[in-house]
PDB file of C-alpha atoms in Angstrom:
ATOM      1  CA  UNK R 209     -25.107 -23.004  44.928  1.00 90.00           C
ATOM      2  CA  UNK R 210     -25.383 -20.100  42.415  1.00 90.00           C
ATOM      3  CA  UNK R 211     -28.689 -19.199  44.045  1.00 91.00           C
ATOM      4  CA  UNK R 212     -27.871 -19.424  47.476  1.00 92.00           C
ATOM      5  CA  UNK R 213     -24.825 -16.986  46.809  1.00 92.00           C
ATOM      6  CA  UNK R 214     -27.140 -14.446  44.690  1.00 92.00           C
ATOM      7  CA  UNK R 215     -25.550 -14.679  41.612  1.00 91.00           C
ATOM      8  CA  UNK R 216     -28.152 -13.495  39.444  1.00 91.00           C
ATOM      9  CA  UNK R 217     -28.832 -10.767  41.387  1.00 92.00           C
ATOM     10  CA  UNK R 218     -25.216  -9.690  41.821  1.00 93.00           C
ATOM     11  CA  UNK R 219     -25.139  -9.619  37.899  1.00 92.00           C
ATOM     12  CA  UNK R 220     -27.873  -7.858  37.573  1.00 92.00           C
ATOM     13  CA  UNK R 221     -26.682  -5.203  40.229  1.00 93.00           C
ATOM     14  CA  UNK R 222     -23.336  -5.086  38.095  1.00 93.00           C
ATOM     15  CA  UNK R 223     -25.159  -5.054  34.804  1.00 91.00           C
ATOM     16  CA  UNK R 224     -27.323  -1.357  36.335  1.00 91.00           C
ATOM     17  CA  UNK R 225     -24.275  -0.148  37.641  1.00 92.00           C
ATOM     18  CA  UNK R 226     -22.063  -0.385  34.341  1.00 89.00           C
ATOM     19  CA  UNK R 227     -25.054   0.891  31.926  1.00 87.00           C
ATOM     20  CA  UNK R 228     -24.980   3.967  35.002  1.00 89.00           C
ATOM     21  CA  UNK R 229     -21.988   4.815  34.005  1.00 88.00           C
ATOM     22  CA  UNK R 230     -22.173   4.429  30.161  1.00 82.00           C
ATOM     23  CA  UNK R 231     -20.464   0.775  29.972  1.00 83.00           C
ATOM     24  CA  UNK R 232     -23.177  -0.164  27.177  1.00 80.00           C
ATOM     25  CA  UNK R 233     -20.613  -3.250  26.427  1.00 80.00           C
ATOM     26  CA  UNK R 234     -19.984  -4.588  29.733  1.00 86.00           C
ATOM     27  CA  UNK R 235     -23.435  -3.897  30.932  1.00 86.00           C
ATOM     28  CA  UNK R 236     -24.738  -6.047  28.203  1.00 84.00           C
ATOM     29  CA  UNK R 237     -21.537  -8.616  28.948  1.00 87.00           C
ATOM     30  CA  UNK R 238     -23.393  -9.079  32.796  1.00 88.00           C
ATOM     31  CA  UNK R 239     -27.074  -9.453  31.997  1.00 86.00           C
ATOM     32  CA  UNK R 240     -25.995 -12.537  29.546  1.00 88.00           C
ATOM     33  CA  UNK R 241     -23.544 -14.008  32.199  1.00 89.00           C
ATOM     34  CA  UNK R 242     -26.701 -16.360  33.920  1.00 89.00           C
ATOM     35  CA  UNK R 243     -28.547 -17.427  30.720  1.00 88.00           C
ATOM     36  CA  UNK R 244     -25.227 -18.738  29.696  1.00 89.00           C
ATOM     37  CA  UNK R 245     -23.774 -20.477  32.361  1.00 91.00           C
ATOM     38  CA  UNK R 246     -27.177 -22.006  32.705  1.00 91.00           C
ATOM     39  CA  UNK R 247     -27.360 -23.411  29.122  1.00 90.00           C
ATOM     40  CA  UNK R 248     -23.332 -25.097  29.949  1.00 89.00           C
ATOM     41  CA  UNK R 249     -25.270 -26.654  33.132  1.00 90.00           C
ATOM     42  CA  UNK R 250     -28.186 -27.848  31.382  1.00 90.00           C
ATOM     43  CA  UNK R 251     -26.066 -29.177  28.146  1.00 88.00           C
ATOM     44  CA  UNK R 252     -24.054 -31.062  31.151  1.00 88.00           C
ATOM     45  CA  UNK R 253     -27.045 -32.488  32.394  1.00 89.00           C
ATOM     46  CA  UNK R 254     -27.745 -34.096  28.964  1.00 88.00           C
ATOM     47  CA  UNK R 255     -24.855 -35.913  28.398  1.00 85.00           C
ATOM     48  CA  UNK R 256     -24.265 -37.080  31.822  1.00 85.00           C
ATOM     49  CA  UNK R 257     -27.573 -37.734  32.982  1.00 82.00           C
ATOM     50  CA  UNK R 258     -27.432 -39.686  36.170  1.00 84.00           C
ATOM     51  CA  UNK R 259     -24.022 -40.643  35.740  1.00 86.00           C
ATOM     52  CA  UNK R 260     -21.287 -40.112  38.461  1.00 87.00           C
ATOM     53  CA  UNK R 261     -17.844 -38.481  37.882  1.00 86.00           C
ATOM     54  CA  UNK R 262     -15.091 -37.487  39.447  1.00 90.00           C
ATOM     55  CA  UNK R 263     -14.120 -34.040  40.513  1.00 91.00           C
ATOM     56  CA  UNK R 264     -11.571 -32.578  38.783  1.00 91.00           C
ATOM     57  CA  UNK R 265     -13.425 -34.295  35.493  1.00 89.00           C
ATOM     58  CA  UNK R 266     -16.521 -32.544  35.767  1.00 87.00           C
ATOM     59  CA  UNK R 267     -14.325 -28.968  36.899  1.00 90.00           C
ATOM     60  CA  UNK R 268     -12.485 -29.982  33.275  1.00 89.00           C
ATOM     61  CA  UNK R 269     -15.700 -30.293  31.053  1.00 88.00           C
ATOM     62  CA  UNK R 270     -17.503 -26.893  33.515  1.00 89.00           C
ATOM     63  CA  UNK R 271     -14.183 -24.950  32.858  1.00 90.00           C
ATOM     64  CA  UNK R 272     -14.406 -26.573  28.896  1.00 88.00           C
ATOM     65  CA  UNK R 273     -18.043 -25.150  28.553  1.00 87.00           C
ATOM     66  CA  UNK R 274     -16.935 -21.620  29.737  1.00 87.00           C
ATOM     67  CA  UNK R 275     -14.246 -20.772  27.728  1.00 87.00           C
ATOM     68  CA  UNK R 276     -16.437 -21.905  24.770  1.00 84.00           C
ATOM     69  CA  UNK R 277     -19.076 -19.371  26.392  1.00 83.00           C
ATOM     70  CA  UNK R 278     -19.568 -16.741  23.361  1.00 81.00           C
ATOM     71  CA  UNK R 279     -21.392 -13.208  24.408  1.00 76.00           C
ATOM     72  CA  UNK R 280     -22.807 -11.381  22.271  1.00 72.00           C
ATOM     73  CA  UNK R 281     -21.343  -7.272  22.237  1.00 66.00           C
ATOM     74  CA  UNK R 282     -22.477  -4.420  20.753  1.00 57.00           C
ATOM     75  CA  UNK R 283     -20.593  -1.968  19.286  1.00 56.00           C
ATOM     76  CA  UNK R 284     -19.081   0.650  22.017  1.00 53.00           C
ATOM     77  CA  UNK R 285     -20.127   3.328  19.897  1.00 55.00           C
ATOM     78  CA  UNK R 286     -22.349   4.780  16.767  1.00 61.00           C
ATOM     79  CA  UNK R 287     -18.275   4.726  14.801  1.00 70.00           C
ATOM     80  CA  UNK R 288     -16.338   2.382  14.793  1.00 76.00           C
ATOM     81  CA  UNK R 289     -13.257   0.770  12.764  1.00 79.00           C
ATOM     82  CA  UNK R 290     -13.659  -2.862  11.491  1.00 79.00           C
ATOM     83  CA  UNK R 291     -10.178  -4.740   9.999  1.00 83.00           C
ATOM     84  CA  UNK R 292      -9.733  -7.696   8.394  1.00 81.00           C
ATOM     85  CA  UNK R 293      -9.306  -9.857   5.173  1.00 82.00           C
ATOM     86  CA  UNK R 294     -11.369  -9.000   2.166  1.00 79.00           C
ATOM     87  CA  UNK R 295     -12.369 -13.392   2.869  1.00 74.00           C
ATOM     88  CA  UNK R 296     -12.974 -12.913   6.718  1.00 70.00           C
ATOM     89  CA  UNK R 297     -14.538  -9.688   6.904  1.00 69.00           C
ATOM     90  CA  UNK R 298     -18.708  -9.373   6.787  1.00 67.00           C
ATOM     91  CA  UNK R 299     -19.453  -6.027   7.376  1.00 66.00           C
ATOM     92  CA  UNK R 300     -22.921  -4.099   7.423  1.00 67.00           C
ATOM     93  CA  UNK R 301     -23.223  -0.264   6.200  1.00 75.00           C
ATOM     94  CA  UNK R 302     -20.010   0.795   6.109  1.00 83.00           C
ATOM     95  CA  UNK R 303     -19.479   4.676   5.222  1.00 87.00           C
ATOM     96  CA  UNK R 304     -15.618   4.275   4.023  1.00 89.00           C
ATOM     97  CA  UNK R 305     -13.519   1.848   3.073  1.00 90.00           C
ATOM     98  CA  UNK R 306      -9.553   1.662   2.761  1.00 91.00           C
ATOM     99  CA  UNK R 307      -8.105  -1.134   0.935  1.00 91.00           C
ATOM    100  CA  UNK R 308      -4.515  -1.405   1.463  1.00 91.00           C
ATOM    101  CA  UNK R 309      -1.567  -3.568  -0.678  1.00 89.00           C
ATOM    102  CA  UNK R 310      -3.695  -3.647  -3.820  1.00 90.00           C
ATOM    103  CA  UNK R 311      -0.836  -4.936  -5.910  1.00 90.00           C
ATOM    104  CA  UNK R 312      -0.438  -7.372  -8.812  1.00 89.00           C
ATOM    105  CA  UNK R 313      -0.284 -10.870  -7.986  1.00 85.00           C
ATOM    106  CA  UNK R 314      -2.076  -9.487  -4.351  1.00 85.00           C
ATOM    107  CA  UNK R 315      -5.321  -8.257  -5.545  1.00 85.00           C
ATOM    108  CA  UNK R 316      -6.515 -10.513  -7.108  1.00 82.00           C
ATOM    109  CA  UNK R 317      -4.293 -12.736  -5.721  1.00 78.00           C
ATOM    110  CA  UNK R 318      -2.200 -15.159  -7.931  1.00 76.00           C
ATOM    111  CA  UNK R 319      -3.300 -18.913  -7.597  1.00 71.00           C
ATOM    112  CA  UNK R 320      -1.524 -21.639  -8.352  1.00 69.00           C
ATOM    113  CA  UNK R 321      -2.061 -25.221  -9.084  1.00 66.00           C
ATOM    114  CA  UNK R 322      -0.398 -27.346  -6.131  1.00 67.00           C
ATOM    115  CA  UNK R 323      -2.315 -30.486  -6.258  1.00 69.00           C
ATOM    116  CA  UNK R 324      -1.731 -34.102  -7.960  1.00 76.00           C
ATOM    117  CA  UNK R 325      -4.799 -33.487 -10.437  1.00 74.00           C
ATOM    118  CA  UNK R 326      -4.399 -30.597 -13.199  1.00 74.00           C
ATOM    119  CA  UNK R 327      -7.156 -28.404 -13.560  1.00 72.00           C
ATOM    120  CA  UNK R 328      -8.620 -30.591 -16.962  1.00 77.00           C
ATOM    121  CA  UNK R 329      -8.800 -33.968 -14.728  1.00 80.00           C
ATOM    122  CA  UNK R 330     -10.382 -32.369 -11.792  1.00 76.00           C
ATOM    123  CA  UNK R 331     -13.236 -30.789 -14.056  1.00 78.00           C
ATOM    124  CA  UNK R 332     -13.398 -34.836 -15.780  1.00 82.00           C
ATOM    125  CA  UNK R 333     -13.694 -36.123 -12.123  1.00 81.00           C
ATOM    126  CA  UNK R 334     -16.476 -33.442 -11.393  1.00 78.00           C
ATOM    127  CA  UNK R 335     -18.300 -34.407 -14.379  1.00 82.00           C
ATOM    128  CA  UNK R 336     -18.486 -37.700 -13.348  1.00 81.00           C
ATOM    129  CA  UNK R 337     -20.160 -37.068 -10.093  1.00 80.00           C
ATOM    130  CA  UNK R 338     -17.090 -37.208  -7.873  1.00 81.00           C
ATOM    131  CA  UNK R 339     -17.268 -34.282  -5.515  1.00 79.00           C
ATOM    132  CA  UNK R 340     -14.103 -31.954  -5.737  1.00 73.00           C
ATOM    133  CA  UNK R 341     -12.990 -29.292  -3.723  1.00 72.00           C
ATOM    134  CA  UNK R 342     -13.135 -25.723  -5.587  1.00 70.00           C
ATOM    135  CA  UNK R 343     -10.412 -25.803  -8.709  1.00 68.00           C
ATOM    136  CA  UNK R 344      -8.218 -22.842  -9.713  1.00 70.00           C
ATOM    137  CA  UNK R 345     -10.696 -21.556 -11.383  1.00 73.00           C
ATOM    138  CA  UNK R 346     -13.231 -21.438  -9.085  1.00 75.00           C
ATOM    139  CA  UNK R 347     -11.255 -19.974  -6.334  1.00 76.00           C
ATOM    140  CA  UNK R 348     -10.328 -17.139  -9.060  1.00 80.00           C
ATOM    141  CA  UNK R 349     -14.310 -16.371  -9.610  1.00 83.00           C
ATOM    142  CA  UNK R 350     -14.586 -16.949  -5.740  1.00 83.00           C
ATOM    143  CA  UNK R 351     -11.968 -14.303  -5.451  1.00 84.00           C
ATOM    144  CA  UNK R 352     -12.943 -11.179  -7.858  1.00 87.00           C
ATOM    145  CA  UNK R 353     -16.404 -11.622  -5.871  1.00 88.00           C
ATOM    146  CA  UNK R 354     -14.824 -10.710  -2.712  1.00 86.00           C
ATOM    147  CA  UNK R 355     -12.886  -7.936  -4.237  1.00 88.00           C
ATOM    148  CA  UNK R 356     -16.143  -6.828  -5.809  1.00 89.00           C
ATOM    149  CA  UNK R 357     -18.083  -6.817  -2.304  1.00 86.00           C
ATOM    150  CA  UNK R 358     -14.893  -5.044  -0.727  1.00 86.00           C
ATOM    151  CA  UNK R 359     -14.993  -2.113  -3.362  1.00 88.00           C
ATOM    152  CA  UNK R 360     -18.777  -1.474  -3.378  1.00 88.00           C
ATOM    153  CA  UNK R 361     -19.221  -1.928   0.684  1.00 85.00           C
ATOM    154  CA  UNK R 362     -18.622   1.876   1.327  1.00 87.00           C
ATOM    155  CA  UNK R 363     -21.558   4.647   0.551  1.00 89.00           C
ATOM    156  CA  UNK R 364     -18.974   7.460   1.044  1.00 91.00           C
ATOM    157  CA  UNK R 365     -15.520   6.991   0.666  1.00 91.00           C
ATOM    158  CA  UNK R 366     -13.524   4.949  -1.232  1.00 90.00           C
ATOM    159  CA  UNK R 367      -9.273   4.865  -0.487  1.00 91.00           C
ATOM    160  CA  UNK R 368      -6.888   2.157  -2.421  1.00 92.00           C
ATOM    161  CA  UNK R 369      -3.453   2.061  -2.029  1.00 92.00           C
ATOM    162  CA  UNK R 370      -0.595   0.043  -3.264  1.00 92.00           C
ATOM    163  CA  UNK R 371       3.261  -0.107  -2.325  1.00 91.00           C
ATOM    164  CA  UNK R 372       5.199   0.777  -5.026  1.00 89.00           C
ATOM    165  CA  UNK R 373       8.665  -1.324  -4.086  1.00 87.00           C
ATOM    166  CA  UNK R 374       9.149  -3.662  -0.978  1.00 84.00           C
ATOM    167  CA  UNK R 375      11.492  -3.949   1.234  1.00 81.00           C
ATOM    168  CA  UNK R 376      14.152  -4.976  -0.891  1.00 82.00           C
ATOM    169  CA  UNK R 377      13.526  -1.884  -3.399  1.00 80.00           C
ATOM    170  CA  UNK R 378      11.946  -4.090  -6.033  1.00 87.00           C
ATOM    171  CA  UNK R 379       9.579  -2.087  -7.740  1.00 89.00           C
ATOM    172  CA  UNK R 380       6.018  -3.696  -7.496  1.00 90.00           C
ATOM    173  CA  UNK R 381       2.793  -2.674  -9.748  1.00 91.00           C
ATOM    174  CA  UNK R 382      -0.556  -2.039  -9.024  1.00 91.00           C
ATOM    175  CA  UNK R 383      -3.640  -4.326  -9.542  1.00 90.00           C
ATOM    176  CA  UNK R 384      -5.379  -5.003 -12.283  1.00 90.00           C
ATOM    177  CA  UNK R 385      -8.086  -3.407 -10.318  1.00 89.00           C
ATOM    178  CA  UNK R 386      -6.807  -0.616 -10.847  1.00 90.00           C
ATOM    179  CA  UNK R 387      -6.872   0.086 -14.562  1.00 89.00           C
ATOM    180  CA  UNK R 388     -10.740  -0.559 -14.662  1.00 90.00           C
ATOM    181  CA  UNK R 389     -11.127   1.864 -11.972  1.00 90.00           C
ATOM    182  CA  UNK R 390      -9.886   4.161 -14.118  1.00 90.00           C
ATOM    183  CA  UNK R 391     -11.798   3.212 -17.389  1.00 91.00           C
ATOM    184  CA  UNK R 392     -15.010   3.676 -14.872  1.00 91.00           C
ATOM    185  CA  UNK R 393     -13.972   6.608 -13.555  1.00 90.00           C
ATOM    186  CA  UNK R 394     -11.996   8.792 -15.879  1.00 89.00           C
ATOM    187  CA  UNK R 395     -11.378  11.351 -13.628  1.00 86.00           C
ATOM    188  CA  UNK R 396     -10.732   9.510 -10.893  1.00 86.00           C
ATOM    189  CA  UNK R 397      -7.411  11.161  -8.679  1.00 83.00           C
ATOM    190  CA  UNK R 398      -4.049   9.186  -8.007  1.00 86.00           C
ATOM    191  CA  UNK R 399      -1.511  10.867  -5.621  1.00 85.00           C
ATOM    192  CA  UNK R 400       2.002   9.383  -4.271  1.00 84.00           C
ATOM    193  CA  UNK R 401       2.533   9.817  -0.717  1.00 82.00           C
ATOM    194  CA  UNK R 402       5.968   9.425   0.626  1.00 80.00           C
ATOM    195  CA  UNK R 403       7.236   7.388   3.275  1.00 79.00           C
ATOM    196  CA  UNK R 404       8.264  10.318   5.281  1.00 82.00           C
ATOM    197  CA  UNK R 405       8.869  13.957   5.058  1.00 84.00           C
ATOM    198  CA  UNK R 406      11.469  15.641   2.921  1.00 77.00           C
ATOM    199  CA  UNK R 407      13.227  18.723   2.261  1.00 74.00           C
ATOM    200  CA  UNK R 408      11.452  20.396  -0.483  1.00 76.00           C
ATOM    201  CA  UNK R 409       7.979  19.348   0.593  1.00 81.00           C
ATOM    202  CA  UNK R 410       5.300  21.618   1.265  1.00 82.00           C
ATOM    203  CA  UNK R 411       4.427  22.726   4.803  1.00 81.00           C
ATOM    204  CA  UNK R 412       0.764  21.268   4.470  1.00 83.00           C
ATOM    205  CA  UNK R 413       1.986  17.815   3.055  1.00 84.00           C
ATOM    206  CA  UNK R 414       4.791  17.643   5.931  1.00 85.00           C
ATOM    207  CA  UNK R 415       1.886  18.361   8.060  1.00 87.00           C
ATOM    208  CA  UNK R 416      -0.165  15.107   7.458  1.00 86.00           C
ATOM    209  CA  UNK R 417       2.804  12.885   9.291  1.00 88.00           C
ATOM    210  CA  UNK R 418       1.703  14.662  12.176  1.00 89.00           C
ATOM    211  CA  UNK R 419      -0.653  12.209  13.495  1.00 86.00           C
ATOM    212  CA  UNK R 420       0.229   9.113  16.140  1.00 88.00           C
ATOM    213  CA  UNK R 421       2.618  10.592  18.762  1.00 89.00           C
ATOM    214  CA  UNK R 422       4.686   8.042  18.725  1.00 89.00           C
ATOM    215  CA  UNK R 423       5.467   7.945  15.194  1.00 89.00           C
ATOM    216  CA  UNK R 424       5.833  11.578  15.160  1.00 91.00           C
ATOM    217  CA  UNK R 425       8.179  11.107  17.399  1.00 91.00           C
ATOM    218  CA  UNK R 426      10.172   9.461  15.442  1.00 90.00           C
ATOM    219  CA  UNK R 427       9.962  12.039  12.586  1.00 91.00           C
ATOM    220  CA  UNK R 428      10.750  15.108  14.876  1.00 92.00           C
ATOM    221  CA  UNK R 429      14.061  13.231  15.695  1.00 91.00           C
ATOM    222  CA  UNK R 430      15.246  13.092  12.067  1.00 90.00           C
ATOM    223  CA  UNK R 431      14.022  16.509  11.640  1.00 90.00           C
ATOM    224  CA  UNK R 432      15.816  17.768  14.551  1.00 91.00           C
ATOM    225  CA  UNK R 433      19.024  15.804  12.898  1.00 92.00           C
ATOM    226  CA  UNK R 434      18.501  17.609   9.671  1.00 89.00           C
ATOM    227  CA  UNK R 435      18.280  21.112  11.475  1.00 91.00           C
ATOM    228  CA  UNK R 436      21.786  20.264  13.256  1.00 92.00           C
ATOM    229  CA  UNK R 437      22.776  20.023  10.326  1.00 90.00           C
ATOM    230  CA  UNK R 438      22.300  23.062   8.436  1.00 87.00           C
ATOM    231  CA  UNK R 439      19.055  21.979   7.221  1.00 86.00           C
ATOM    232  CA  UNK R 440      16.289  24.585   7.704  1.00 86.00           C
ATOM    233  CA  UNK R 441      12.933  22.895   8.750  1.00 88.00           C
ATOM    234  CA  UNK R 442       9.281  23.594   8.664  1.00 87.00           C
ATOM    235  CA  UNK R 443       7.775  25.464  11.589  1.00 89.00           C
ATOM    236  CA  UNK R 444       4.957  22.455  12.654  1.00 89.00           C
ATOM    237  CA  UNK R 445       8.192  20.232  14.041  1.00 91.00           C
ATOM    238  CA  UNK R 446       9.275  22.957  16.351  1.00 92.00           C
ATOM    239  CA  UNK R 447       5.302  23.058  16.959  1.00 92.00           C
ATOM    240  CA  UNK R 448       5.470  19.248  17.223  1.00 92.00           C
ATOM    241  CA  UNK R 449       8.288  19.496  19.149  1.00 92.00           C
ATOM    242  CA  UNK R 450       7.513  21.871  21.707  1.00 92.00           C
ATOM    243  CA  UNK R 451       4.443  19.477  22.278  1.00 92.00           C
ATOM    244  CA  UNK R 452       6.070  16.398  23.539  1.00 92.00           C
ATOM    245  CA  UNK R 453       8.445  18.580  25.532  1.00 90.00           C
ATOM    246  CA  UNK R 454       6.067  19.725  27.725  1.00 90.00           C
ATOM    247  CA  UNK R 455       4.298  16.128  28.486  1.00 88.00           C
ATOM    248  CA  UNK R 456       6.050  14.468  31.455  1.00 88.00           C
ATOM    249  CA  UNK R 457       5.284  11.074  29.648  1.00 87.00           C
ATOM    250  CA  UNK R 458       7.704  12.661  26.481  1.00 86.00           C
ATOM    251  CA  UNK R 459      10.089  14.597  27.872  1.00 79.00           C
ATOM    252  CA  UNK R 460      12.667  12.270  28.532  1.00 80.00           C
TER     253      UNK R 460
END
């Protein structure tokens, strides 16, 4: 059926026409479409055999092999941003990397013992040749690995931040990681970056929250609020301002 209805050469056709017009992913995405479906048919074949089946069983385990179907992409470009856990995330060369929420307790994070065997009976049970899932202290080793891959992935750039309070206000303290950061690099720079602009701050800091429109958005209100007020207000948010007003999609 594929063949008579030229499937492989109708993916091919699409597969020319997308790398044409610089669709290096979906190009690639095509050209893999027929080896694929192929391999679902011929895994069918092997577990069936000769049987017989019904219908709308053998459109269940076709429809069950597809979605299972994994392609393999390439990246859409030479840059690219990769985010994930410091456990999930595998990443090649990687010029700079920002580590976020490095807080005590987070980073490395604080592990507890929840199980019916303390720590001292699992490691009895081990030595006896019973096989045990990782302990508390393994999972802590396991742990400061991963934070050691995560800080020495980047050959450029190196950013790690930490809230100082949550949402409550509770103040909250930095990791750990941090003071031996600092014993290995003496002169290494720490800098506090506010939530949002304030009176009082200068022009150039005010003009780093200038970035996603539609957060910006949000910061040109209150600044607008604060100028109704009295308040006088850096030029960039009259700049900032004067930009969404003449964009149909902001001006209402």
């Amino acid at each position: 059926l594929l063949m008579g209805i030229d499937a492989p050469d109708q993916l091919e056709r699409w597969s020319r026409r997308a790398a044409a017009e610089g669709k290096t992913q979906i190009a690639r995405e095509h050209r893999q479409l027929w080896d694929g479906v192929m391999n679902i048919l011929d895994q069918l074949t092997e577990m069936t055999g000769d049987e017989s089946m019904k219908v709308p069983l053998f459109a269940g385990m076709v429809e069950t092999g597809l979605e299972s179907l994994k392609l393999a992409a390439v990246p859409p470009a030479l840059d690219q941003v990769l985010v994930g856990n410091i456990d999930r995330t595998r990443s090649g060369r990687v010029r700079g990397c920002y580590v976020l929420g490095a807080n005590d307790g987070v980073m490395p994070q604080r592990i507890q013992e929840d199980g019916v065997l303390t720590e001292q009976e699992r490691e009895t049970l081990g030595s006896g040749g019973l096989q045990m899932a990782p302990g508390v202290r393994r999972r802590l080793l396991d742990e400061r690995f991963l934070i050691y891959n995560a800080l020495t992935s980047a050959s450029r750039y190196l950013w790690i931040s930490w809230p100082v309070a949550d949402e409550e206000g509770k103040s909250l303290h930095p990791s750990e990681i941090m003071r031996h950061m600092k014993q290995l690099f003496p002169g290494i720079q720490e800098k506090g970056i506010a939530a949002e602009p304030a009176a009082g701050m200068e022009e150039e800091e005010q003009l780093s929250f200038i970035s996603h429109p539609e957060r910006t958005l949000s910061y040109v209100i209150n600044q607008l609020r604060a100028w109704r007020q009295g308040t006088d207000i850096a030029p960039a948010w009259w700049e900032a301002f004067n930009w969404f007003a003449v964009r149909p999609r902001w001006q209402d």
